[in-house]
Amino acid sequence: MSVHNLRDKTNPLGRLRRTIRRLLKLVALLVVTGVFSDTCPAEPRLAPFQDELQNDEQRRRISARQARAERMAILRGEYGRFRANNDLLYYHLDIRIDPNAKTIVGKTQIRFKMLADDQRIQLDLYANLNVDRIVWRDQELKFEREFNTVFVDFPEALRAGETHEIDFYYSGSPETTGRFGGFTFGEDPQGRPWIYTACQGEGASIWWPNKDQLRDEVESMDISIAIPNGLKNISNGRFQGSDDLGDGFTRWRYHVSYPINNYCVSVNIANYEQFGEKLGDLTLDYFVLPEDLEAAKIQFTQVRPMMEAFVHYFGEFPFARDGYKLIQVPYTGMEHQSAVTYGNGFQNGYGGRDWTGVGVSLKFDFIIIHETGHEWFGNAVSCADIADMWIQEGWTTYLECMYVEHVFGYEDALKYTNGYRSKIANRQPIITQRGVHREPSQDMYFKGALFLHTLRGVRNDDAAWWALVREIYDTYKYRNIMSEDLVELFSKRYGRDMQPIFDQYLRHAKLPILQLAWGQDQQLRYRWQADVPGFNMPIRVGQPGKWQVIEPTLEWQTLNWEQSQTDFAVATDLYYIEVDWQDASAAGN
C-alpha cells in the first residue's frame, strides 16, 4: 500500500477526490452501457426482441413457401374429383412458335368423356402463361387459376357418359428451367435456332395446357407446330406433311396413333439432316445437325441390334405405326415416345465414361439403349402415380442389363447389373407418398433394377423368368399401373405371396440382411433380418455350381453343412442383399 493512498484515507480532501473518481467511473460505466445515450440504450435492450421479430418473420416466410410448395405438389399430384370425373380421349396441340419473340401462341383441343356428373374439370398450365380463352360449344367458359392449375367451369352439369370437346387458347413465353431445360429457345454451335422441350419433372404444362398427371392418357393425338421457314420440327408420331402458311412460317403436322403421356409430347426444332433405315416394316429415322451427320451414321449403327434385342424379349416395337425416331439434342436425352432424343456426344458409355465401372459400359452408347428402353417401360407400360416411378426407371435400367445379356452375354450382364450397387444409397424407400408430386430418389433406377435381378434369382428358372417378363409387358402394355398390379401377377406366377418381398425392397430403405452363424457339428444357423413381418425370401447358398436353396424366415433355422466352413458361400451376385456373419452365441447356440 502506497504512502500516497494512506494520506488520502485520512485527508478529507483525499476522500473527496476518491469520491469524485468513483462517480466518474460510474458515469463512464453508465455511458458505456448506454444509460445516458440518446441512441445506445434502445439497441442493447431491443436487439434480442428485434432478432426474435426477424426470426418470426423468417419462419413465417419459410412456412408460407413450404405451404405453397405443398399445395402445388398436391394440385399437381393428386388425382382428385375434378380429374377423376373425366377420361381423356384426344389432344390436338396447334401452336405457333416464334424464336425471335421467344413466344408460343395457339391452342390445345381437348376431347374427354365424363365419368361422373359434374360442372368443373381440372387442367394445368404454368402461371406465367396466359389463358386467353376456353371455348365450349361456341361459348367462352369461366375458369379459376390456382398456381399452375386451371379449374374450368361449365354453365351446366356435364353428364356421365357424354363426350365433350373444348378449345383451350393460350399464349406467352414458357420457362427455361429444370435439369434438361423445360422449354428452351437455344442455338446450335453455328448460331442457328435450336428449340426443344424436355419437361418430365417440371410437367408438360410448362409449355402447353393439358391434364398434367400420369394416370390418364389420351388415346391418340395430333401435333401441329408452325415455325419459321427453313427450320424443321420433329415431334412424336407419324409425319403427316408440312404446309407453307405464306407468312414466313411453315406448319409441321404429326399424328400419334397410340396412347401417350403428356411429358413425352415434344418439339425439336433445328436445321436437321435426316437419314434412316428399316427393321422389317419398322422405320428407323435419325435427325442430326449437318456437322454431326457422319459421326451419327457411325454411332447410330447401334440402333438396329438394340431393336433386335428388345424385339427378342418383347415382340413388336410398341409404337410400330408411328415409327421410331432418334433426334439429336443439346442435353443428354429423353424418352419422348416414338421421338427419342439423344445428346451423348456420339460416344459410348455415358458421356464417354464407364458408367457402371466394371468394364462393360464402354461397349455401347448408354443414352441410345436407356432412352429407347423406355419405349417399352415408361411409354408402353407406364406408372399411374409418380410414387411408383420405379416401374418406369427401375425396369428400364433392367432393360439395359437385358440388352447387355442378349448382345454381349450373361457374364457381362451379371457384371454390369451388379456394377450398379455402388450407385445405391439405401436411405429412402423407392415408393414415396402417393397423390403428391414428389419424385422418388435415384435409387428407383439402380435399386429398382437390382430388385428385379433379385426376383430373377428368387424364380431360379430363367425360362420361366423371361416368360414372366414378356407376360408383364403384354398384360400392362398401353396401361398405367401401380406396384400392386405387379405384386398380384408375380404372386400368381411364383405361387407365393410376394407382397413382403416387394414391400421390403420398395417401401423400406434398408436391404434385407441374411444373418448366418456356425453352430456345433457343422451346423449353419440362418435367418433374415428385415423390416417387413413375414419376410421369407428363398436364396441360394453353398458352392457355386452346386447351389442349394434355403428358405430363411425371420426365425433362426439350421442347415447341416458337411464341407468345410471356408467352402460355404452365398450367391450374392444373384441377389441384392447384405450378409452378416455372427458368432454362435448371437444365434442362440
C-alpha angles and dihedrals in degrees: 000000000000125000089235091061092048090056091049092055093055098037120082090214090052091051088051092050089048091051092049091050090051091049091049091051090050092049090048090050091049091049092049091051091048102246094128096037126103092213109021104065096064094051102060093039097044099037094087090047091048090049088051091051091048091048091049091050091047091049090050091051092048091047091049091050091048092048090049092049091047092050091048091049091052094046089051099040107033118093092211134167098288092051097039093051092073141044120218116235109166146359130197110191106196114174145146118226118202113195093190096052091031090225142131124211128175142071148275117227107211124194119189142164120229115236095184136019109270145137100218138055131186122236132164138232126154112261093239090065122079125243099215096181142319117222130198123173090346090305124118108232129218118240141182125216125211113176104303095344125099117199109201118206126202124207091236138024114278110222126231111263095027121122118220137180131205134183112223109199118196143157143182146093112302121221125260102215146122133052096308102026107266095224114355132190097199142150133238120234089273092056095254120137114275111181123177146157129224110160110146096133098030093047133239090268087077086083111009136029115255145126093285105205139092106241101070124049129180117249092229140352144201122213122198116179122180114201136161116290115265095040128093128220119207115194139161123295133021118331110247100184143276130264126205104225093199095237100085093279133101125203116223114203130202134173122210109202098185135060110282133188117233100244091055091063105103148170122209112185122182145110090285129181116209134213132155154160139208136246102202104305094339114107116220110196126182128199121192140152113275092246091058099044097106094045090049093051088059099040096043092059082090091070098075098052089043090054090048090053094051092043087053090058101034111017124230120021104267095235100039096145090056095043129217125284129184112198129190115236134168094245125067098268148274138218097244103171113262087347104070113183124221133197107153096122096251091282137114126257119028107311087339092305128125090248100198095028097230101102098261105088095072091062092077145020106268096202095051091051100040099042093044090047086064089069085077101034113029099023106034096026107032137177118246095214131030088237087071095047090127085080086069103031102031093046093046091050087052088050087061087058091048090052091050091050093050096045104030104020141256098289093055090046091052091051093044094049095048090045087074092067092086091059096057121099101184090204101118135030115261093229112065133191112304124230092034122093098236118134116228121242124277088263087084087077104044104023088042090057093045090048089057089046087053091051088054088054091049091052090052091193116091096194090054091044096054090044089054093048089054091045092052091053095045093046097050102030111137090009135111110227144178130225089258089067090058093046090055095051094042091050091051094051097039093047092228140082104274095181095098092052093047091046094051094051099036107028100037130055100219127078121238110262121218104214115203134183134172115235132183126304095022093302120153118207118203143171142153123257106204142145096237121081111236095023105162112157117171117231139183119247138163120058131348109261090019101057120161124202120238126186107218119189130182088278126078116262133179133235124188110228116190098182124075119286091245089062093060118100141164121228092240092158088065097047133042100229142118123246121212120189111204133187119259095256092058089057092052097258 
